[in-house]
């Protein structure tokens, strides 16, 4: 794509496509973890980073950011935990993975749609 459209334009469009996909994942994740909502902080701290280049590839991170250290609680809800020899399976068990699996194809389609529309619009 860089040879045909130029490095600057390709980079700009790739970043826009990643931003659209990460926003989709962010809102899907908010919806997915709302099943074990108590105070709402877990849902409220879901964020999507800006597209960043790392090791030559653009990527985004969707996760939790804020003062509540939500990622620790999400990890316990996602995988369960053992206390005094008894295993606990919270109601949010696997919620993040289920959300990711259900949304990844849609996010990929959105990326392709944005790339095609932005690069080949005439």
Tab-separated table of C-alpha atoms in Angstrom:
chain	number	residue	atom	x	y	z
A	1	UNK	CA	0.000	0.000	0.000
A	2	UNK	CA	2.861	2.370	0.793
A	3	UNK	CA	4.215	2.129	-2.748
A	4	UNK	CA	0.842	2.950	-4.273
A	5	UNK	CA	-0.439	5.643	-1.880
A	6	UNK	CA	2.657	6.919	-0.086
A	7	UNK	CA	3.937	6.352	3.428
A	8	UNK	CA	2.304	9.393	5.059
A	9	UNK	CA	-1.186	8.743	3.686
A	10	UNK	CA	-1.000	5.026	4.428
A	11	UNK	CA	0.122	5.686	8.002
A	12	UNK	CA	-2.660	8.224	8.564
A	13	UNK	CA	-5.347	5.879	7.241
A	14	UNK	CA	-3.993	2.889	9.187
A	15	UNK	CA	-4.110	4.932	12.383
A	16	UNK	CA	-7.704	5.981	11.673
A	17	UNK	CA	-8.728	2.369	10.997
A	18	UNK	CA	-7.112	1.208	14.237
A	19	UNK	CA	-8.822	3.993	16.172
A	20	UNK	CA	-12.239	2.955	14.828
A	21	UNK	CA	-11.585	-0.705	15.675
A	22	UNK	CA	-10.289	0.084	19.167
A	23	UNK	CA	-13.318	2.256	19.912
A	24	UNK	CA	-15.570	-0.617	18.862
A	25	UNK	CA	-13.675	-3.006	21.129
A	26	UNK	CA	-13.759	-0.510	23.997
A	27	UNK	CA	-17.542	-0.145	23.945
A	28	UNK	CA	-18.036	-3.885	23.491
A	29	UNK	CA	-15.780	-4.512	26.486
A	30	UNK	CA	-17.707	-1.989	28.566
A	31	UNK	CA	-20.877	-3.857	27.703
A	32	UNK	CA	-19.275	-7.234	28.405
A	33	UNK	CA	-17.998	-6.401	31.884
A	34	UNK	CA	-21.159	-4.582	32.907
A	35	UNK	CA	-22.558	-7.987	33.897
A	36	UNK	CA	-20.638	-7.883	37.157
A	37	UNK	CA	-21.027	-4.165	37.704
A	38	UNK	CA	-21.173	-2.991	41.303
A	39	UNK	CA	-19.943	0.584	41.607
A	40	UNK	CA	-19.466	1.118	37.871
A	41	UNK	CA	-15.744	1.842	38.150
A	42	UNK	CA	-14.751	-1.262	36.199
A	43	UNK	CA	-16.902	-0.156	33.282
A	44	UNK	CA	-15.892	3.493	33.610
A	45	UNK	CA	-12.150	2.829	33.510
A	46	UNK	CA	-12.126	0.934	30.203
A	47	UNK	CA	-9.887	2.840	27.794
A	48	UNK	CA	-8.407	2.500	24.336
A	49	UNK	CA	-4.966	3.917	23.640
A	50	UNK	CA	-3.952	5.922	20.618
A	51	UNK	CA	-2.383	3.906	17.793
A	52	UNK	CA	1.337	3.543	18.497
A	53	UNK	CA	4.160	2.093	16.464
A	54	UNK	CA	6.077	-0.639	18.257
A	55	UNK	CA	8.698	-2.793	16.550
A	56	UNK	CA	7.599	-1.366	13.202
A	57	UNK	CA	3.921	-2.236	13.612
A	58	UNK	CA	0.971	-0.088	14.624
A	59	UNK	CA	-1.065	-1.323	17.557
A	60	UNK	CA	-3.548	-0.155	20.170
A	61	UNK	CA	-4.230	-1.308	23.696
A	62	UNK	CA	-7.692	-1.701	25.131
A	63	UNK	CA	-7.736	-2.096	28.885
A	64	UNK	CA	-8.269	-0.382	32.206
A	65	UNK	CA	-6.743	2.880	33.297
A	66	UNK	CA	-7.512	4.870	36.387
A	67	UNK	CA	-6.951	5.096	40.082
A	68	UNK	CA	-8.853	1.956	40.975
A	69	UNK	CA	-6.373	-0.691	39.732
A	70	UNK	CA	-9.329	-2.377	38.066
A	71	UNK	CA	-7.173	-4.775	36.093
A	72	UNK	CA	-6.515	-6.743	39.303
A	73	UNK	CA	-10.228	-7.216	39.973
A	74	UNK	CA	-10.932	-7.946	36.320
A	75	UNK	CA	-8.271	-10.655	36.394
A	76	UNK	CA	-9.963	-12.309	39.383
A	77	UNK	CA	-13.374	-12.065	37.713
A	78	UNK	CA	-12.017	-13.354	34.413
A	79	UNK	CA	-10.151	-16.395	35.724
A	80	UNK	CA	-11.680	-17.105	39.120
A	81	UNK	CA	-9.654	-17.641	42.260
A	82	UNK	CA	-8.958	-20.065	45.081
A	83	UNK	CA	-9.313	-19.182	48.736
A	84	UNK	CA	-8.610	-21.643	51.562
A	85	UNK	CA	-8.627	-24.558	49.126
A	86	UNK	CA	-12.012	-23.673	47.633
A	87	UNK	CA	-12.258	-22.522	44.009
A	88	UNK	CA	-14.565	-19.617	43.229
A	89	UNK	CA	-16.097	-18.981	39.820
A	90	UNK	CA	-17.435	-15.398	39.765
A	91	UNK	CA	-20.353	-14.472	37.530
A	92	UNK	CA	-17.967	-12.554	35.267
A	93	UNK	CA	-15.866	-15.644	34.586
A	94	UNK	CA	-14.568	-15.403	31.012
A	95	UNK	CA	-16.494	-12.212	30.204
A	96	UNK	CA	-13.517	-10.384	28.678
A	97	UNK	CA	-12.507	-13.323	26.478
A	98	UNK	CA	-16.101	-13.879	25.334
A	99	UNK	CA	-16.405	-10.207	24.430
A	100	UNK	CA	-13.130	-10.267	22.514
A	101	UNK	CA	-14.079	-13.413	20.604
A	102	UNK	CA	-17.490	-11.966	19.705
A	103	UNK	CA	-16.122	-8.581	18.579
A	104	UNK	CA	-12.791	-9.300	16.871
A	105	UNK	CA	-14.302	-10.127	13.466
A	106	UNK	CA	-16.436	-6.985	13.499
A	107	UNK	CA	-13.398	-4.879	14.419
A	108	UNK	CA	-11.403	-6.414	11.573
A	109	UNK	CA	-14.236	-5.731	9.103
A	110	UNK	CA	-14.384	-2.115	10.276
A	111	UNK	CA	-10.646	-1.731	9.754
A	112	UNK	CA	-10.895	-3.079	6.213
A	113	UNK	CA	-13.897	-0.844	5.498
A	114	UNK	CA	-12.070	2.280	6.699
A	115	UNK	CA	-8.918	1.372	4.770
A	116	UNK	CA	-10.834	0.805	1.538
A	117	UNK	CA	-12.954	3.941	1.878
A	118	UNK	CA	-10.080	6.228	2.798
A	119	UNK	CA	-7.514	4.929	0.314
A	120	UNK	CA	-9.739	4.347	-2.689
A	121	UNK	CA	-12.207	7.169	-2.383
A	122	UNK	CA	-12.252	9.130	-5.538
